Coordinates of C-alpha atoms in Angstrom, one line a residue:
Chain A
M1 CA 0.0 0.0 0.0
K2 CA 1.2 3.5 -0.8
Y3 CA 1.1 6.6 1.4
L4 CA 1.6 10.3 1.5
M5 CA 3.4 12.3 4.2
G6 CA 1.9 15.7 5.2
I7 CA 3.8 18.2 7.3
D8 CA 2.3 21.2 9.0
I9 CA 4.9 23.7 10.2
G10 CA 3.5 26.1 12.7
G11 CA 5.1 28.8 14.9
T12 CA 4.6 26.7 18.0
N13 CA 4.4 23.0 16.8
I14 CA 5.3 20.9 13.8
V15 CA 3.0 18.0 13.0
C16 CA 3.9 15.2 10.6
G17 CA 1.1 12.9 9.4
L18 CA 1.0 9.7 7.4
V19 CA -2.0 9.7 5.1
D20 CA -3.3 7.0 2.7
L21 CA -4.2 7.8 -0.9
E22 CA -7.9 8.1 0.0
G23 CA -7.1 10.9 2.5
N24 CA -7.3 8.9 5.7
L25 CA -5.0 9.9 8.5
V26 CA -3.0 6.8 9.5
G27 CA -0.7 8.2 12.2
T28 CA 0.8 11.5 13.4
I29 CA 3.7 12.8 15.4
K30 CA 3.9 16.3 16.9
F31 CA 6.9 18.2 18.3
A32 CA 7.8 21.8 19.3
T33 CA 9.1 24.2 16.7
D34 CA 12.5 25.4 17.9
R35 CA 12.5 28.9 16.4
H36 CA 15.9 29.7 17.7
K37 CA 17.4 26.9 15.6
A38 CA 18.8 27.4 12.1
K39 CA 16.5 26.5 9.3
E40 CA 18.7 23.6 8.3
A41 CA 18.4 22.2 11.8
I42 CA 14.6 22.4 11.7
I43 CA 14.7 20.5 8.4
D44 CA 17.0 17.9 9.9
Q45 CA 14.6 17.6 12.8
I46 CA 11.6 17.1 10.4
T47 CA 13.5 14.3 8.7
V48 CA 14.2 12.5 12.0
K49 CA 10.6 12.8 12.9
I50 CA 9.4 11.5 9.6
N51 CA 11.5 8.4 10.1
E52 CA 10.3 8.1 13.7
L53 CA 6.7 8.2 12.5
L54 CA 7.3 5.6 9.8
L55 CA 8.9 3.3 12.4
Q56 CA 6.0 3.9 14.7
E57 CA 3.5 2.9 12.0
Q58 CA 5.7 0.1 10.7
I59 CA 5.7 1.6 7.1
G60 CA 8.8 1.7 5.0
M61 CA 10.0 4.9 3.3
D62 CA 9.6 3.0 0.0
N63 CA 5.8 3.1 0.5
V64 CA 5.7 6.9 0.7
I65 CA 5.2 8.4 -2.8
A66 CA 5.4 12.2 -1.9
V67 CA 5.7 14.7 0.9
G68 CA 3.6 17.9 1.2
V69 CA 4.4 20.7 3.5
G70 CA 2.3 23.6 4.7
T71 CA 4.4 26.5 6.1
P72 CA 3.5 30.0 7.3
G73 CA 3.9 33.2 5.4
I74 CA 4.4 33.8 1.7
V75 CA 5.3 30.7 -0.3
D76 CA 6.1 30.2 -4.0
P77 CA 4.6 26.7 -4.5
I78 CA 6.0 26.3 -8.0
K79 CA 9.6 27.0 -7.1
G80 CA 9.1 25.4 -3.7
I81 CA 10.5 28.4 -1.8
S82 CA 9.4 29.9 1.5
I83 CA 9.6 33.6 0.4
L84 CA 8.9 35.2 3.7
S85 CA 7.9 34.0 7.1
G86 CA 8.0 36.6 9.9
N87 CA 7.2 33.9 12.5
L88 CA 10.0 31.6 11.6
H89 CA 12.4 34.4 10.5
W90 CA 12.7 32.7 7.1
K91 CA 13.4 34.5 3.8
D92 CA 13.9 32.8 0.5
V93 CA 14.4 29.3 2.0
P94 CA 14.4 26.6 -0.7
L95 CA 12.4 24.3 1.6
A96 CA 11.1 21.8 -1.0
H97 CA 14.6 21.2 -2.4
W98 CA 16.3 20.9 1.0
L99 CA 13.8 18.4 2.4
S100 CA 13.7 16.5 -0.9
E101 CA 17.5 16.0 -0.6
Q102 CA 17.0 14.5 2.8
V103 CA 14.1 12.2 2.2
H104 CA 14.7 11.4 -1.5
K105 CA 11.1 11.9 -2.3
P106 CA 9.2 14.6 -4.3
V107 CA 8.4 17.4 -1.9
F108 CA 5.8 20.1 -2.5
I109 CA 5.2 23.1 -0.3
D110 CA 2.5 25.7 0.1
N111 CA 1.2 28.2 2.6
D112 CA -0.1 26.6 5.8
V113 CA -3.6 28.2 5.6
R114 CA -4.1 27.1 2.0
M115 CA -3.1 23.6 3.0
Y116 CA -5.5 23.6 6.0
I117 CA -8.4 24.7 3.8
Y118 CA -7.4 22.3 1.0
G119 CA -7.5 19.5 3.6
E120 CA -11.0 20.6 4.7
A121 CA -12.2 21.0 1.0
M122 CA -10.9 17.6 -0.2
A123 CA -11.3 15.4 2.9
G124 CA -13.3 17.4 5.4
R125 CA -16.3 19.7 5.7
G126 CA -16.0 21.0 2.2
Q127 CA -16.6 17.7 0.4
G128 CA -19.4 18.0 -2.0
Y129 CA -19.2 21.8 -2.3
D130 CA -17.8 23.4 -5.5
H131 CA -16.8 26.7 -4.0
V132 CA -15.2 26.5 -0.6
F133 CA -14.1 29.6 1.3
G134 CA -12.2 28.8 4.5
L135 CA -10.7 30.7 7.4
T136 CA -8.3 29.8 10.1
I137 CA -8.5 31.9 13.3
G138 CA -5.6 31.5 15.6
T139 CA -2.9 34.1 16.6
G140 CA -4.0 35.8 13.4
I141 CA -6.7 35.2 10.8
A142 CA -6.3 34.2 7.1
S143 CA -8.3 32.7 4.3
A144 CA -8.1 30.4 1.3
S145 CA -10.5 29.3 -1.4
V146 CA -10.8 26.1 -3.3
N147 CA -13.0 26.1 -6.4
K148 CA -13.9 22.7 -7.9
G149 CA -10.8 21.2 -6.2
V150 CA -8.4 23.9 -7.3
L151 CA -6.7 26.3 -4.9
Y152 CA -6.9 30.0 -5.7
Y153 CA -3.5 31.8 -5.4
G154 CA -3.9 35.3 -6.8
G155 CA -1.1 37.4 -8.2
G156 CA 2.3 36.8 -6.4
Y157 CA 0.6 33.9 -4.5
L158 CA -0.7 36.7 -2.2
A159 CA -4.4 36.0 -2.0
G160 CA -5.9 35.1 1.4
E161 CA -4.8 37.9 3.6
F162 CA -8.3 38.2 5.1
G163 CA -6.8 39.4 8.4
H164 CA -5.3 42.5 6.7
I165 CA -8.5 44.0 5.4
P166 CA -8.8 47.4 7.1
M167 CA -12.2 47.6 8.8
D168 CA -14.1 50.8 9.7
G169 CA -14.5 51.0 13.5
I170 CA -11.1 49.5 14.4
E171 CA -8.5 52.1 15.5
E172 CA -5.8 49.5 16.6
P173 CA -2.5 49.6 14.9
C174 CA -1.6 46.2 13.3
H175 CA 1.9 44.6 13.4
C176 CA 1.8 44.8 9.6
G177 CA 2.1 48.6 9.8
L178 CA -1.5 49.4 8.8
I179 CA -4.3 50.6 11.1
G180 CA -7.5 48.7 11.8
C181 CA -6.8 45.3 10.2
L182 CA -9.4 42.7 10.9
E183 CA -7.0 40.5 12.8
T184 CA -6.5 43.1 15.5
I185 CA -10.0 42.1 16.6
V186 CA -10.8 38.7 15.2
S187 CA -7.9 36.5 16.5
A188 CA -6.8 35.0 19.8
T189 CA -4.5 38.0 20.4
G190 CA -7.3 40.3 19.4
I191 CA -9.8 38.8 21.8
A192 CA -7.2 38.9 24.7
R193 CA -6.3 42.5 23.9
Q194 CA -9.9 43.6 23.8
A195 CA -10.5 42.1 27.3
K196 CA -7.3 43.6 28.6
Q197 CA -8.2 47.1 27.2
A198 CA -11.7 46.9 28.7
I199 CA -10.2 46.2 32.1
D200 CA -7.7 49.1 31.6
R201 CA -10.8 51.3 31.0
G202 CA -12.1 50.3 34.4
Q203 CA -14.6 47.5 33.5
E204 CA -15.2 44.8 36.1
S205 CA -14.6 41.2 35.1
I206 CA -14.0 37.8 36.7
L207 CA -10.8 37.8 34.6
Q208 CA -9.2 40.2 37.1
K209 CA -9.5 37.4 39.8
W210 CA -8.0 34.8 37.5
V211 CA -5.1 36.6 36.0
V212 CA -3.0 38.9 38.2
D213 CA -1.0 40.4 35.4
R214 CA -3.7 41.2 32.8
S215 CA -1.2 41.0 29.9
Y216 CA -1.4 37.2 30.4
I217 CA -5.1 37.0 29.7
T218 CA -5.8 34.5 26.8
A219 CA -8.7 34.0 24.4
L220 CA -9.4 30.8 26.3
D221 CA -9.7 32.7 29.5
V222 CA -12.3 35.0 27.8
S223 CA -14.2 32.0 26.6
K224 CA -14.3 30.6 30.1
A225 CA -15.4 33.9 31.6
F226 CA -18.1 34.1 28.8
D227 CA -19.5 30.7 30.1
L228 CA -19.8 32.2 33.6
K229 CA -21.9 35.1 32.1
D230 CA -19.1 37.6 32.7
E231 CA -20.4 40.8 31.0
L232 CA -17.0 42.0 29.8
A233 CA -16.3 38.6 28.2
I234 CA -19.8 38.5 26.6
N235 CA -19.2 41.9 25.1
V236 CA -15.8 41.0 23.7
M237 CA -17.1 37.8 22.1
N238 CA -20.1 39.6 20.7
D239 CA -18.0 42.4 19.2
T240 CA -15.5 39.9 17.8
G241 CA -18.2 37.8 16.2
K242 CA -20.0 40.8 14.7
M243 CA -16.8 42.1 13.3
L244 CA -16.2 38.7 11.6
G245 CA -19.7 38.8 10.2
K246 CA -19.2 42.3 8.8
A247 CA -15.9 41.2 7.1
L248 CA -17.6 38.1 5.6
S249 CA -20.4 40.3 4.3
H250 CA -17.7 41.8 2.0
V251 CA -16.6 38.4 0.8
V252 CA -19.9 36.7 0.0
P253 CA -21.4 39.0 -2.7
L254 CA -17.9 39.1 -4.3
M255 CA -17.1 35.4 -4.4
S256 CA -20.3 33.6 -3.6
P257 CA -18.9 30.6 -1.8
D258 CA -21.1 27.6 -1.3
I259 CA -19.7 26.9 2.1
I260 CA -17.6 28.9 4.6
I261 CA -15.4 26.7 6.8
I262 CA -14.1 28.1 10.1
G263 CA -11.0 26.4 11.5
G264 CA -8.0 27.2 13.6
G265 CA -7.7 27.3 17.4
V266 CA -10.2 30.1 18.0
A267 CA -12.8 28.1 16.1
A268 CA -13.1 26.2 19.4
A269 CA -14.9 29.3 20.8
G270 CA -17.8 27.9 18.8
N271 CA -21.2 29.5 19.2
R272 CA -19.8 32.2 21.5
L273 CA -18.5 33.7 18.2
M274 CA -20.6 32.0 15.6
I275 CA -24.0 33.3 16.9
P276 CA -23.1 37.0 16.7
M277 CA -21.2 36.4 13.4
R278 CA -24.2 34.7 11.8
D279 CA -26.6 37.4 13.0
E280 CA -24.5 40.2 11.6
L281 CA -23.8 38.4 8.3
Q282 CA -27.5 37.6 7.7
R283 CA -28.5 41.2 8.4
R284 CA -25.9 42.3 5.8
L285 CA -26.6 39.8 3.0
H286 CA -29.2 39.6 0.3
P287 CA -31.3 36.5 0.9
M288 CA -30.2 35.0 -2.4
Y289 CA -26.8 34.6 -0.8
W290 CA -27.8 33.8 2.8
D291 CA -30.4 31.2 1.9
R292 CA -27.9 29.0 0.0
L293 CA -24.9 29.6 2.2
V294 CA -23.6 26.9 4.6
I295 CA -21.3 27.9 7.5
K296 CA -19.5 25.1 9.4
P297 CA -16.6 24.6 11.8
A298 CA -13.7 22.7 10.4
Q299 CA -13.9 18.9 10.7
H300 CA -10.2 18.1 11.3
I301 CA -9.4 21.1 13.5
E302 CA -5.9 19.8 14.5
F303 CA -5.0 17.8 11.5
A304 CA -6.5 19.6 8.5
G305 CA -3.1 21.0 7.6
V306 CA -1.4 17.6 7.6
L307 CA -4.2 16.1 5.5
G308 CA -4.2 19.0 3.1
S309 CA -0.5 19.0 2.7
A310 CA -0.5 15.3 1.9
L311 CA -3.4 15.5 -0.6
Y312 CA -1.8 18.6 -2.2
A313 CA 1.5 16.6 -2.7
K314 CA -0.6 13.9 -4.4
S315 CA -2.3 16.5 -6.7
R316 CA 1.1 17.8 -7.8
L317 CA 2.6 14.4 -8.7
Chain B
M1 CA -12.5 33.5 -43.1
K2 CA -14.5 32.6 -40.0
Y3 CA -16.2 35.0 -37.6
L4 CA -17.9 35.2 -34.2
M5 CA -21.0 37.3 -33.4
G6 CA -21.0 39.1 -30.0
I7 CA -24.2 40.6 -28.6
D8 CA -24.4 42.9 -25.6
I9 CA -27.9 43.3 -24.3
G10 CA -28.3 46.4 -22.0
G11 CA -31.3 48.0 -20.4
T12 CA -31.0 51.0 -22.8
N13 CA -29.2 49.6 -26.0
I14 CA -28.4 46.3 -27.6
V15 CA -25.1 46.1 -29.5
C16 CA -24.2 43.4 -32.0
G17 CA -20.6 43.0 -33.1
L18 CA -18.9 40.9 -35.7
V19 CA -15.5 39.8 -34.4
D20 CA -12.8 37.8 -36.1
L21 CA -11.2 34.8 -34.4
E22 CA -8.2 36.9 -33.2
G23 CA -10.6 39.2 -31.3
N24 CA -10.7 42.1 -33.7
L25 CA -13.9 44.0 -34.0
V26 CA -14.9 44.0 -37.7
G27 CA -18.3 45.9 -37.5
T28 CA -21.1 46.8 -35.1
I29 CA -24.7 47.7 -35.1
K30 CA -26.5 49.4 -32.2
F31 CA -30.2 49.8 -31.5
A32 CA -32.5 50.7 -28.6
T33 CA -33.8 48.0 -26.2
D34 CA -37.5 48.1 -26.3
R35 CA -38.2 46.9 -22.8
H36 CA -42.0 47.1 -23.3
K37 CA -41.8 44.4 -26.0
A38 CA -42.2 40.7 -25.3
K39 CA -38.9 38.8 -24.9
E40 CA -39.7 36.9 -28.1
A41 CA -40.0 40.1 -30.0
I42 CA -36.6 41.3 -28.6
I43 CA -35.0 38.0 -29.8
D44 CA -36.6 38.5 -33.3
Q45 CA -35.2 42.0 -33.4
I46 CA -31.7 40.8 -32.5
T47 CA -32.0 38.2 -35.3
V48 CA -33.0 40.9 -37.8
K49 CA -30.1 43.1 -36.7
I50 CA -27.6 40.3 -36.9
N51 CA -28.6 39.8 -40.5
E52 CA -28.4 43.6 -41.1
L53 CA -24.9 43.6 -39.7
L54 CA -23.8 40.7 -41.9
L55 CA -25.2 42.4 -44.9
Q56 CA -23.5 45.7 -44.0
E57 CA -20.1 43.9 -43.6
Q58 CA -20.8 41.6 -46.7
I59 CA -20.2 38.5 -44.7
G60 CA -22.4 35.4 -45.1
M61 CA -24.1 33.7 -42.1
D62 CA -22.1 30.6 -43.2
N63 CA -18.9 32.3 -42.0
V64 CA -20.2 32.8 -38.5
I65 CA -19.2 29.9 -36.3
A66 CA -20.8 30.9 -33.0
V67 CA -22.8 33.6 -31.2
G68 CA -22.1 34.9 -27.7
V69 CA -24.5 37.0 -25.7
G70 CA -24.0 39.1 -22.6
T71 CA -27.2 39.8 -20.7
P72 CA -27.9 41.6 -17.4
G73 CA -28.8 39.9 -14.2
I74 CA -28.4 36.3 -13.1
V75 CA -27.5 33.9 -15.8
D76 CA -27.0 30.2 -15.9
P77 CA -24.3 29.9 -18.7
I78 CA -24.4 26.1 -18.8
K79 CA -28.1 25.8 -19.3
G80 CA -28.2 29.0 -21.4
I81 CA -31.0 30.6 -19.3
S82 CA -31.5 34.2 -18.1
I83 CA -32.6 33.3 -14.6
L84 CA -33.5 36.8 -13.5
S85 CA -33.2 40.3 -14.9
G86 CA -35.0 43.0 -13.1
N87 CA -34.1 45.5 -15.8
L88 CA -35.6 43.5 -18.6
H89 CA -38.4 41.9 -16.6
W90 CA -37.1 38.5 -17.6
K91 CA -37.4 35.4 -15.5
D92 CA -36.1 31.9 -16.6
V93 CA -35.9 32.9 -20.3
P94 CA -34.1 30.1 -22.3
L95 CA -32.3 32.8 -24.3
A96 CA -29.6 30.6 -25.8
H97 CA -32.0 28.0 -27.1
W98 CA -34.5 30.6 -28.6
L99 CA -31.8 32.6 -30.4
S100 CA -30.1 29.4 -31.6
E101 CA -33.3 28.3 -33.2
Q102 CA -33.4 31.6 -35.1
V103 CA -29.9 31.8 -36.3
H104 CA -29.1 28.1 -36.6
K105 CA -25.7 28.6 -34.8
P106 CA -24.4 27.5 -31.4
V107 CA -25.4 30.3 -29.0
F108 CA -23.7 30.8 -25.5
I109 CA -24.9 33.3 -23.0
D110 CA -23.5 34.8 -19.8
N111 CA -23.9 37.8 -17.5
D112 CA -23.1 41.1 -19.2
V113 CA -20.5 42.3 -16.7
R114 CA -18.6 39.0 -16.9
M115 CA -18.6 39.3 -20.7
Y116 CA -17.4 42.9 -20.5
I117 CA -14.5 42.0 -18.2
Y118 CA -13.8 38.8 -20.2
G119 CA -13.4 41.0 -23.3
E120 CA -11.0 43.3 -21.5
A121 CA -9.1 40.3 -20.0
M122 CA -8.7 38.5 -23.4
A123 CA -8.5 41.3 -25.9
G124 CA -8.1 44.6 -23.9
R125 CA -6.3 46.0 -21.0
G126 CA -6.0 42.7 -19.2
Q127 CA -3.8 41.0 -21.8
G128 CA -0.6 39.7 -20.2
Y129 CA -2.0 39.6 -16.6
D130 CA -2.9 36.3 -14.9
H131 CA -5.4 37.7 -12.4
V132 CA -7.8 40.3 -13.7
F133 CA -10.4 41.9 -11.5
G134 CA -12.7 44.2 -13.4
L135 CA -15.5 46.6 -12.5
T136 CA -18.2 48.2 -14.6
I137 CA -19.6 51.4 -13.2
G138 CA -22.8 52.6 -14.8
T139 CA -26.4 52.7 -13.4
G140 CA -25.0 50.3 -10.8
I141 CA -21.6 48.7 -10.2
A142 CA -20.6 45.0 -10.5
S143 CA -17.4 43.0 -10.8
A144 CA -16.0 39.9 -12.5
S145 CA -12.7 38.1 -12.3
V146 CA -10.8 36.2 -14.9
N147 CA -7.9 34.0 -13.7
K148 CA -5.5 32.7 -16.3
G149 CA -8.2 33.1 -18.9
V150 CA -10.9 31.4 -16.9
L151 CA -14.0 33.3 -15.6
Y152 CA -14.9 32.9 -12.0
Y153 CA -18.6 32.3 -11.3
G154 CA -19.0 31.3 -7.6
G155 CA -21.8 29.2 -6.3
G156 CA -25.1 29.7 -8.1
Y157 CA -23.2 31.9 -10.7
L158 CA -23.7 34.6 -8.1
A159 CA -20.1 36.0 -7.8
G160 CA -19.5 39.6 -8.7
E161 CA -22.1 41.6 -6.8
F162 CA -19.5 44.1 -5.8
G163 CA -22.2 46.8 -5.7
H164 CA -24.1 45.1 -3.0
I165 CA -21.4 45.0 -0.4
P166 CA -22.8 46.9 2.6
M167 CA -20.3 49.7 3.5
D168 CA -20.0 51.5 6.8
G169 CA -20.8 55.1 6.5
I170 CA -23.6 54.7 3.9
E171 CA -27.1 55.1 5.3
E172 CA -28.9 55.0 2.0
P173 CA -31.5 52.2 1.3
C174 CA -30.7 50.2 -1.8
H175 CA -33.2 49.0 -4.4
C176 CA -32.2 45.5 -3.5
G177 CA -33.7 45.8 0.0
L178 CA -30.5 46.2 2.0
I179 CA -29.1 49.4 3.5
G180 CA -25.8 51.0 2.6
C181 CA -24.8 49.0 -0.5
L182 CA -21.7 50.4 -2.3
E183 CA -23.7 51.1 -5.5
T184 CA -25.9 53.7 -3.7
I185 CA -22.7 55.9 -3.8
V186 CA -20.4 54.5 -6.5
S187 CA -22.6 54.6 -9.7
A188 CA -24.1 57.1 -12.0
T189 CA -27.3 57.2 -10.0
G190 CA -25.4 57.4 -6.8
I191 CA -23.3 60.4 -8.0
A192 CA -26.5 62.2 -9.2
R193 CA -28.3 61.4 -5.9
Q194 CA -25.5 62.7 -3.7
A195 CA -25.5 66.0 -5.7
K196 CA -29.2 66.3 -5.4
Q197 CA -29.2 65.6 -1.7
A198 CA -26.4 68.1 -1.1
I199 CA -28.5 70.8 -2.8
D200 CA -31.5 69.7 -0.7
R201 CA -29.4 70.3 2.4
G202 CA -28.9 73.8 1.2
Q203 CA -25.4 73.6 -0.5
E204 CA -24.8 76.0 -3.3
S205 CA -23.8 74.7 -6.8
I206 CA -23.7 75.7 -10.4
L207 CA -25.9 72.6 -10.9
Q208 CA -28.8 74.7 -9.6
K209 CA -28.5 77.0 -12.6
W210 CA -28.2 74.2 -15.1
V211 CA -31.0 72.0 -14.0
V212 CA -34.3 73.5 -12.9
D213 CA -35.8 70.2 -11.5
R214 CA -32.9 68.8 -9.5
S215 CA -34.2 65.2 -9.9
Y216 CA -32.9 65.5 -13.5
I217 CA -29.2 66.0 -12.4
T218 CA -27.0 63.4 -14.0
A219 CA -23.5 62.1 -13.2
L220 CA -22.3 63.8 -16.4
D221 CA -23.6 67.1 -15.1
V222 CA -21.6 66.5 -11.9
S223 CA -18.5 65.8 -13.9
K224 CA -19.0 69.1 -15.9
A225 CA -19.5 71.1 -12.7
F226 CA -16.4 69.4 -11.2
D227 CA -14.4 70.8 -14.2
L228 CA -15.6 74.3 -13.4
K229 CA -14.3 73.8 -9.8
D230 CA -17.8 73.6 -8.3
E231 CA -17.3 72.8 -4.6
L232 CA -20.3 70.5 -4.3
A233 CA -19.3 68.5 -7.4
I234 CA -15.7 68.2 -6.2
N235 CA -17.0 66.9 -2.8
V236 CA -19.3 64.4 -4.5
M237 CA -16.5 63.0 -6.8
N238 CA -14.0 62.9 -3.9
D239 CA -16.5 61.0 -1.6
T240 CA -17.4 58.6 -4.4
G241 CA -13.8 57.9 -5.4
K242 CA -12.8 57.4 -1.7
M243 CA -15.7 55.0 -1.2
L244 CA -14.6 53.0 -4.2
G245 CA -11.0 52.9 -2.9
K246 CA -12.3 51.7 0.5
A247 CA -14.3 48.9 -1.1
L248 CA -11.4 47.8 -3.3
S249 CA -9.2 47.6 -0.2
H250 CA -11.4 44.7 0.9
V251 CA -10.9 43.0 -2.4
V252 CA -7.1 43.2 -2.9
P253 CA -5.8 41.3 0.2
L254 CA -8.5 38.7 -0.4
M255 CA -8.0 38.0 -4.1
S256 CA -4.6 39.7 -5.0
P257 CA -5.5 40.7 -8.6
D258 CA -2.6 41.7 -10.9
I259 CA -4.7 44.4 -12.5
I260 CA -7.9 46.2 -11.7
I261 CA -9.8 47.3 -14.8
I262 CA -12.4 50.0 -14.5
G263 CA -15.0 50.1 -17.2
G264 CA -18.6 51.2 -17.8
G265 CA -20.0 54.6 -18.6
V266 CA -18.9 56.2 -15.3
A267 CA -15.3 55.2 -16.0
A268 CA -15.4 58.3 -18.3
A269 CA -15.2 60.4 -15.2
G270 CA -11.5 59.4 -15.2
N271 CA -9.2 61.1 -12.8
R272 CA -12.1 62.9 -11.1
L273 CA -12.8 59.6 -9.5
M274 CA -9.5 57.7 -10.0
I275 CA -7.3 60.1 -8.0
P276 CA -9.3 60.0 -4.7
M277 CA -9.8 56.2 -5.3
R278 CA -6.1 55.6 -5.7
D279 CA -5.2 57.7 -2.7
E280 CA -7.7 55.9 -0.4
L281 CA -6.7 52.5 -1.7
Q282 CA -3.0 53.1 -1.3
R283 CA -3.5 54.3 2.3
R284 CA -5.4 51.1 3.1
L285 CA -3.1 48.5 1.4
H286 CA 0.1 46.9 2.5
P287 CA 2.9 47.9 0.1
M288 CA 3.4 44.3 -1.0
Y289 CA 0.0 44.6 -2.7
W290 CA 0.1 48.3 -3.7
D291 CA 3.6 48.1 -5.3
R292 CA 2.6 45.3 -7.7
L293 CA -1.0 46.4 -8.5
V294 CA -1.9 47.9 -11.8
I295 CA -5.1 50.0 -12.1
K296 CA -6.3 50.9 -15.6
P297 CA -9.5 52.2 -17.3
A298 CA -11.0 49.7 -19.8
Q299 CA -9.6 49.8 -23.3
H300 CA -12.8 49.0 -25.2
I301 CA -15.2 51.1 -23.1
E302 CA -18.2 50.8 -25.5
F303 CA -17.5 47.4 -27.1
A304 CA -15.8 45.3 -24.4
G305 CA -19.1 43.4 -23.9
V306 CA -19.4 42.6 -27.6
L307 CA -15.8 41.4 -27.8
G308 CA -16.1 39.4 -24.6
S309 CA -19.3 37.7 -25.7
A310 CA -17.8 36.8 -29.1
L311 CA -14.6 35.4 -27.5
Y312 CA -16.5 33.6 -24.8
A313 CA -18.6 31.8 -27.5
K314 CA -15.3 30.7 -29.1
S315 CA -14.1 29.4 -25.8
R316 CA -17.3 27.3 -25.3
L317 CA -17.1 25.7 -28.8

């Protein structure tokens, strides 16, 4: 039996997954990304872990036909180069070539969010839909679209920076240098920051009892406070969900997706965000869009990137 | 020599064009759309005009290999049906079939804006660019995108309703039933309405001398007043251009077009709109997008739809 290897490189963890040709996940291995290491050392480490995973699953390297890698930032998938990743401090890294020299297999790379949404489109929630628009909400927020099984890249492979749409009503400077980018609100960091700033403005919250230094408040803390009916946390989640709904109301008339898939760590906030998001989006869409639109959380929250990378490598063979 | 026939059905005029296989316009004929006529009568009229055009150019019907039609509203290009056109009062009209029965040629239909932008992408300003995003600004505003020569449709063929993105800062009800749609500002009707409402609010303008009943003010009047440094007209054009720039700042990070082409009647306003649009867009975009983005007016303002329809028919053969 033949297999694919999918690798999802994140700022915090790297996940390797063995995937069969039908898109079923056979086994995985996860390890911390050591961002202080040289890029060559990270690639050596990935090679070691690929071999560890194969040993664990008792599959020989001969049975692996291709390796796919999703990596953060701007990627040239044709040349196999990671052009720029602020998170990993990478610039013009010929990742596909280097890894291919180590594992002696064809290696194909692409942006991590595109790989995640490709995984959901081909082997997850997007199956059966022609036009898939997907988001991953984590530290930041980004998007990808898959139309009839084909990823959309845009000029310079730069499509999908949904987090850097400047939104009215946001005054916050973004790390990218612009003001009011969507991801300053709709992201784990955005949720935590809103809570912290509300406390700075003198609002009461249970969060003050939980976290002594408010700069350590996390989005998960805000979710927990929401569940205890904490007013500050409810407002933050409402504002965040509404802002996401507003941003999506700019996407739908333009692209008319059949399904919007919401993945990434913050998707775990579930209805705390999804209810205000849906309310705002419905209010802003013509019924001809709203009535046919499906909105779903991702199916393979943790492993969509690995699945997508593996299936993408298969599509490139 | 073989030819294609392109037909652009508008709410005001219908244009038929004879196009060679390389995309050169050989001859055209233009006539008023009689919206009070039955749809069958309009199709009869188109057939008469096609024959008139062939006679005028001394080309036999035998030399025409296919007919393409761009028609307003929602179109199913695969079934060849005009699903809904508010302007023409059409609903589920099997236009391709009916016209094909008359001219005994393969007939392919699509939405008029998609055909216009397809014409610009394949035989106009978009040549040489992989990712073309185009707008037509006339009575309303709509968009289409062509990626590596392929039109993007979206689910239900509903992509491209750029005019019905709800924008912050617009309070105006739209004819579609929503509030604050982009086209209530960025369109010929939007420009005229803004001028009229400013006069209603007591602002002085040369327009008051030109037009006794202010409900007859047109976008062209506002352009002319702008050229005479009329303050009201300058403000209306600035606000309209800025609003367009703001709306485009939501498109570019999402889709990363290589070129934005601006067509339709209102494109004739040129720099009166384009300068404030560009200023606002640049302010709102990361340089990695702005520095590579090309923005151009359409090349075949009046005949892009005819060219696009003809070349589209060729692509469907």
